[in-house]
């Protein structure tokens, strides 16, 4: 009996495509609108405004840096925003610190002491007051806080003469206390710390600490100050800059040149340069400009070191969790 070999299976032919499928494959895919990245948006008026603001803030610093490399004669005979043929910044710095037996270094130390003590004290007082207004209720708390808000609107120059008369009665004129004590009062810092403490200090943590037997003073120094750290640094920076640049209050409070801050000291040098008084030299105006450049270096260093705390302090207190 013989078996016939299997015949191979016939190949299956695919069905011809329909007209609708052919038309769909032939037509191009629909265009998807491209989303513009946020960074790609440009506004010409906004760019011009930002460049103008940048020039407004940086041009004085550029002029100060360039002018510090010139002599007094070059300040009047060369272009203000370009260097002279013989730059002499190191020589100007040496002359500034050597003028009047090195009194510039003494003024710089005085300014650091005044600004440092005022900034730390004002930050602690603002933190204590802001925490008290935010977390405690007492009779007249709203009226007292509105009084603080009203004090923010009062310019410090309007209080200079009454402050001088008050300190003269107390015998504190021509002492470092005449500069430090008025700088401890910072109504804006108290307002800022009150707003920040409302959200940064949870009531549950305070209640837990009180249940554990902690007193209010211990709670403030061990718990609250840690939570208020960014806001504390913000107030410290504001007070540091305000006291460092303060001119009118030390001018009316201090008579001894050994107690001058750097603002009043450089002003006395500028007056000598204009009037040709005793101790004035031919390069006195150049020394004033160089001293002004040196005086801003500590502030720049402080801002660069505390910038992250300052930025977080401005943003954290205003957002509810």
Coordinates of C-alpha atoms in Angstrom, one line a residue:
X1 CA 0.0 0.0 0.0
X2 CA 1.5 3.3 -1.0
X3 CA 0.9 6.7 0.6
X4 CA 0.9 9.8 -1.4
X5 CA 3.1 12.7 0.0
X6 CA 1.3 15.6 1.6
X7 CA 0.7 18.4 -0.8
X8 CA 2.0 21.8 0.5
X9 CA -0.6 24.2 2.0
X10 CA -1.6 27.0 -0.3
X11 CA -0.4 30.4 0.9
X12 CA -3.1 32.7 2.4
X13 CA -3.3 36.0 0.5
X14 CA -4.1 39.1 2.5
X15 CA -7.3 40.9 1.7
X16 CA -6.9 44.0 -0.3
X17 CA -7.1 47.2 1.7
X18 CA -10.3 49.1 1.6
X19 CA -10.6 52.6 0.2
X20 CA -11.0 54.2 3.6
X21 CA -7.8 52.6 4.9
X22 CA -5.9 53.6 1.8
X23 CA -7.1 57.2 2.1
X24 CA -6.2 57.3 5.9
X25 CA -2.7 56.0 5.2
X26 CA -2.2 58.5 2.4
X27 CA -3.4 61.5 4.3
X28 CA -0.7 63.2 6.6
X29 CA -1.1 62.9 10.4
X30 CA -2.8 65.9 12.1
X31 CA -0.4 68.6 13.2
X32 CA 0.2 68.7 16.9
X33 CA 0.6 72.3 18.2
X34 CA 4.0 72.9 19.7
X35 CA 4.0 74.1 23.3
X36 CA 6.3 77.0 23.9
X37 CA 8.5 76.6 26.8
X38 CA 8.2 79.2 29.6
X39 CA 11.8 80.1 29.1
X40 CA 11.3 80.9 25.5
X41 CA 8.8 83.7 26.1
X42 CA 10.4 87.1 25.6
X43 CA 9.0 90.5 26.1
X44 CA 11.0 93.4 24.7
X45 CA 9.6 96.1 27.1
X46 CA 10.2 93.8 30.1
X47 CA 13.8 93.1 28.9
X48 CA 14.5 96.9 28.5
X49 CA 13.1 97.6 31.9
X50 CA 15.2 94.9 33.5
X51 CA 18.3 96.1 31.8
X52 CA 17.6 99.7 33.0
X53 CA 17.1 98.5 36.6
X54 CA 20.3 96.5 36.3
X55 CA 22.2 99.5 35.1
X56 CA 20.7 101.7 37.8
X57 CA 22.0 99.4 40.5
X58 CA 25.3 98.3 39.0
X59 CA 26.6 101.6 37.5
X60 CA 27.3 103.3 40.8
X61 CA 29.2 100.3 42.0
X62 CA 31.2 100.2 38.8
X63 CA 32.0 103.9 39.1
X64 CA 33.1 103.4 42.8
X65 CA 35.3 100.5 41.8
X66 CA 36.9 102.4 38.9
X67 CA 37.2 105.6 40.9
X68 CA 39.0 103.8 43.7
X69 CA 41.9 103.1 41.3
X70 CA 42.5 106.8 40.6
X71 CA 44.3 109.7 42.2
X72 CA 42.4 112.9 43.1
X73 CA 43.7 114.5 39.9
X74 CA 42.6 111.6 37.8
X75 CA 39.1 111.8 39.2
X76 CA 38.7 115.1 37.5
X77 CA 40.7 114.6 34.3
X78 CA 39.7 111.1 33.2
X79 CA 36.4 109.5 32.1
X80 CA 34.4 108.4 35.1
X81 CA 33.6 104.9 33.9
X82 CA 37.1 104.0 32.7
X83 CA 40.4 103.4 34.3
X84 CA 43.3 105.9 34.2
X85 CA 46.6 105.3 32.7
X86 CA 48.2 104.6 36.1
X87 CA 45.7 102.6 38.3
X88 CA 46.7 102.7 41.9
X89 CA 44.1 100.8 44.0
X90 CA 46.7 99.0 46.3
X91 CA 48.4 102.4 47.0
X92 CA 45.0 104.0 47.7
X93 CA 44.1 101.2 50.2
X94 CA 47.4 101.6 52.0
X95 CA 47.0 105.4 52.2
X96 CA 43.5 105.0 53.5
X97 CA 44.5 102.8 56.4
X98 CA 47.5 104.9 57.1
X99 CA 45.8 108.3 57.1
X100 CA 45.5 110.1 60.5
X101 CA 47.4 107.3 62.3
X102 CA 45.1 104.5 61.1
X103 CA 41.8 106.0 62.3
X104 CA 40.0 104.4 59.3
X105 CA 40.5 100.9 60.8
X106 CA 39.2 102.2 64.1
X107 CA 36.1 103.6 62.4
X108 CA 35.6 100.3 60.6
X109 CA 35.7 98.4 64.0
X110 CA 33.3 100.9 65.5
X111 CA 30.8 100.4 62.7
X112 CA 31.1 96.6 63.0
X113 CA 30.4 96.7 66.7
X114 CA 27.5 99.1 66.4
X115 CA 25.9 97.2 63.5
X116 CA 26.5 93.8 65.0
X117 CA 25.1 94.6 68.4
X118 CA 22.1 96.4 66.9
X119 CA 21.3 93.7 64.5
X120 CA 21.5 90.8 67.0
X121 CA 19.5 92.8 69.6
X122 CA 16.9 94.0 67.2
X123 CA 16.4 90.5 65.8
X124 CA 15.9 89.0 69.2
X125 CA 13.5 91.7 70.4
X126 CA 11.5 91.5 67.1
X127 CA 11.3 87.7 67.4
X128 CA 10.1 87.9 71.0
X129 CA 7.6 90.6 70.2
X130 CA 6.3 88.9 67.0
X131 CA 6.0 85.6 68.8
X132 CA 4.0 87.2 71.6
X133 CA 1.6 89.0 69.3
X134 CA 1.1 85.8 67.2
X135 CA 0.6 83.2 69.9
X136 CA -0.7 85.1 73.0
X137 CA -3.9 87.0 73.5
X138 CA -4.1 89.8 76.1
X139 CA -6.1 92.9 76.6
X140 CA -5.2 95.6 74.1
X141 CA -3.2 93.3 71.8
X142 CA -4.8 94.6 68.7
X143 CA -4.4 98.2 69.7
X144 CA -0.7 97.6 70.5
X145 CA -0.1 95.9 67.2
X146 CA -1.8 98.8 65.3
X147 CA 0.5 101.1 67.2
X148 CA 3.4 99.1 65.9
X149 CA 2.1 99.4 62.3
X150 CA 1.7 103.1 62.7
X151 CA 5.3 103.3 63.9
X152 CA 6.5 101.8 60.7
X153 CA 5.3 104.9 58.8
X154 CA 7.2 107.3 61.0
X155 CA 10.6 108.3 59.4
X156 CA 13.6 107.8 61.7
X157 CA 14.9 111.3 60.9
X158 CA 11.8 112.7 62.6
X159 CA 12.7 111.0 65.8
X160 CA 16.4 112.0 65.8
X161 CA 16.0 115.3 67.7
X162 CA 13.6 113.9 70.4
X163 CA 16.0 110.9 70.8
X164 CA 18.9 113.2 71.3
X165 CA 17.1 115.2 73.9
X166 CA 16.1 112.1 75.7
X167 CA 19.6 110.6 75.7
X168 CA 21.1 114.0 76.8
X169 CA 18.9 113.9 79.9
X170 CA 20.1 110.3 80.6
X171 CA 23.8 111.3 80.1
X172 CA 24.3 108.8 77.2
X173 CA 25.3 111.3 74.5
X174 CA 28.7 110.7 73.0
X175 CA 28.7 107.0 74.0
X176 CA 28.2 103.9 72.0
X177 CA 24.8 103.4 73.7
X178 CA 23.5 106.5 71.9
X179 CA 23.9 104.6 68.6
X180 CA 23.0 101.0 69.7
X181 CA 19.9 101.6 71.8
X182 CA 17.8 103.5 69.2
X183 CA 18.7 100.9 66.6
X184 CA 17.2 98.1 68.7
X185 CA 13.7 99.3 68.0
X186 CA 12.6 97.9 64.6
X187 CA 8.8 98.1 64.1
X188 CA 9.0 96.6 60.6
X189 CA 11.0 93.7 62.0
X190 CA 8.4 93.1 64.7
X191 CA 5.6 93.1 62.1
X192 CA 7.6 90.7 59.9
X193 CA 8.3 88.3 62.8
X194 CA 4.6 88.4 63.8
X195 CA 3.4 87.4 60.4
X196 CA 6.1 84.7 60.1
X197 CA 5.5 83.3 63.6
X198 CA 1.8 82.7 62.9
X199 CA 2.6 80.0 60.4
X200 CA 6.1 78.9 61.3
X201 CA 5.3 78.0 65.0
X202 CA 2.6 75.3 65.3
X203 CA 0.3 75.5 68.3
X204 CA 0.6 71.7 68.8
X205 CA 4.3 71.9 69.5
X206 CA 3.8 74.7 72.1
X207 CA 1.0 72.7 73.8
X208 CA 3.2 69.6 73.9
X209 CA 6.1 71.5 75.4
X210 CA 3.8 73.0 78.1
X211 CA 2.4 69.5 78.9
X212 CA 5.9 68.3 79.4
X213 CA 6.5 71.0 82.0
X214 CA 8.6 73.5 80.0
X215 CA 8.3 77.2 80.9
X216 CA 7.6 79.9 78.4
X217 CA 11.1 81.2 78.5
X218 CA 12.5 77.8 77.8
X219 CA 10.0 77.2 75.0
X220 CA 11.0 80.5 73.4
X221 CA 14.8 79.9 73.5
X222 CA 14.8 76.1 72.9
X223 CA 12.0 75.7 70.4
X224 CA 10.6 78.9 69.0
X225 CA 13.9 80.5 68.0
X226 CA 14.8 77.4 66.0
X227 CA 11.6 77.6 64.1
X228 CA 11.9 81.3 63.5
X229 CA 15.5 81.0 62.2
X230 CA 14.9 82.2 58.6
X231 CA 12.8 85.2 59.6
X232 CA 15.3 86.0 62.4
X233 CA 18.1 86.2 59.8
X234 CA 16.0 88.4 57.6
X235 CA 15.4 90.9 60.3
X236 CA 19.1 90.7 61.3
X237 CA 20.2 91.5 57.7
X238 CA 17.8 94.5 57.4
X239 CA 18.9 96.0 60.7
X240 CA 22.6 95.3 59.9
X241 CA 22.4 97.3 56.7
X242 CA 20.3 100.1 58.2
X243 CA 22.8 100.6 61.1
X244 CA 25.9 100.2 59.0
X245 CA 24.6 102.9 56.6
X246 CA 23.2 105.2 59.3
X247 CA 24.6 108.7 59.2
X248 CA 22.3 111.2 60.8
X249 CA 21.9 109.5 64.2
X250 CA 25.7 109.1 64.9
X251 CA 26.3 112.6 63.5
X252 CA 24.1 114.2 66.2
X253 CA 24.9 111.8 69.0
X254 CA 28.7 111.5 68.8
X255 CA 31.3 114.3 69.2
X256 CA 34.5 112.2 69.7
X257 CA 36.2 111.2 66.4
X258 CA 37.3 107.9 68.1
X259 CA 33.7 106.9 68.4
X260 CA 32.7 107.7 64.8
X261 CA 31.3 105.0 62.5
X262 CA 32.6 104.9 59.0
X263 CA 29.8 107.0 57.5
X264 CA 30.5 110.0 59.8
X265 CA 34.3 109.5 59.5
X266 CA 34.4 109.5 55.7
X267 CA 32.1 112.6 55.8
X268 CA 34.7 114.4 58.0
X269 CA 37.4 113.5 55.5
X270 CA 35.3 114.8 52.6
X271 CA 34.8 118.1 54.5
X272 CA 38.6 118.3 55.0
X273 CA 39.2 117.7 51.3
X274 CA 36.8 120.4 50.3
X275 CA 37.8 123.0 52.9
X276 CA 41.5 122.2 53.1
X277 CA 41.4 121.8 56.8
X278 CA 44.1 120.4 59.1
X279 CA 45.3 116.9 58.2
X280 CA 44.0 117.3 54.6
X281 CA 46.3 116.0 51.8
X282 CA 46.2 116.2 48.1
X283 CA 44.8 112.7 47.7
X284 CA 42.1 113.1 50.5
X285 CA 39.2 112.8 48.0
X286 CA 40.7 109.7 46.5
X287 CA 41.0 108.2 50.0
X288 CA 37.3 109.0 50.7
X289 CA 36.3 107.1 47.5
X290 CA 38.5 104.2 48.4
X291 CA 37.2 104.1 51.9
X292 CA 33.7 104.0 50.6
X293 CA 34.6 101.0 48.5
X294 CA 36.1 99.2 51.5
X295 CA 33.1 100.0 53.6
X296 CA 30.7 98.0 51.4
X297 CA 32.7 94.9 51.3
X298 CA 31.5 93.5 54.7
X299 CA 27.9 94.1 53.6
X300 CA 28.4 92.2 50.4
X301 CA 30.1 89.3 52.3
X302 CA 27.2 89.2 54.8
X303 CA 24.6 89.1 52.1
X304 CA 26.4 86.3 50.2
X305 CA 26.8 84.2 53.4
X306 CA 23.2 84.7 54.6
X307 CA 21.4 84.9 51.2
X308 CA 19.7 81.5 51.4
X309 CA 18.3 82.2 54.9
X310 CA 17.1 85.6 53.8
X311 CA 15.3 84.3 50.7
X312 CA 13.6 81.5 52.6
X313 CA 12.7 83.9 55.4
X314 CA 10.8 86.2 53.0
X315 CA 8.8 83.3 51.4
X316 CA 8.1 80.8 54.2
X317 CA 6.0 82.9 56.5
X318 CA 3.5 84.0 53.9
X319 CA 2.4 80.5 52.7
X320 CA -0.2 78.5 54.6
X321 CA 0.4 74.7 54.8

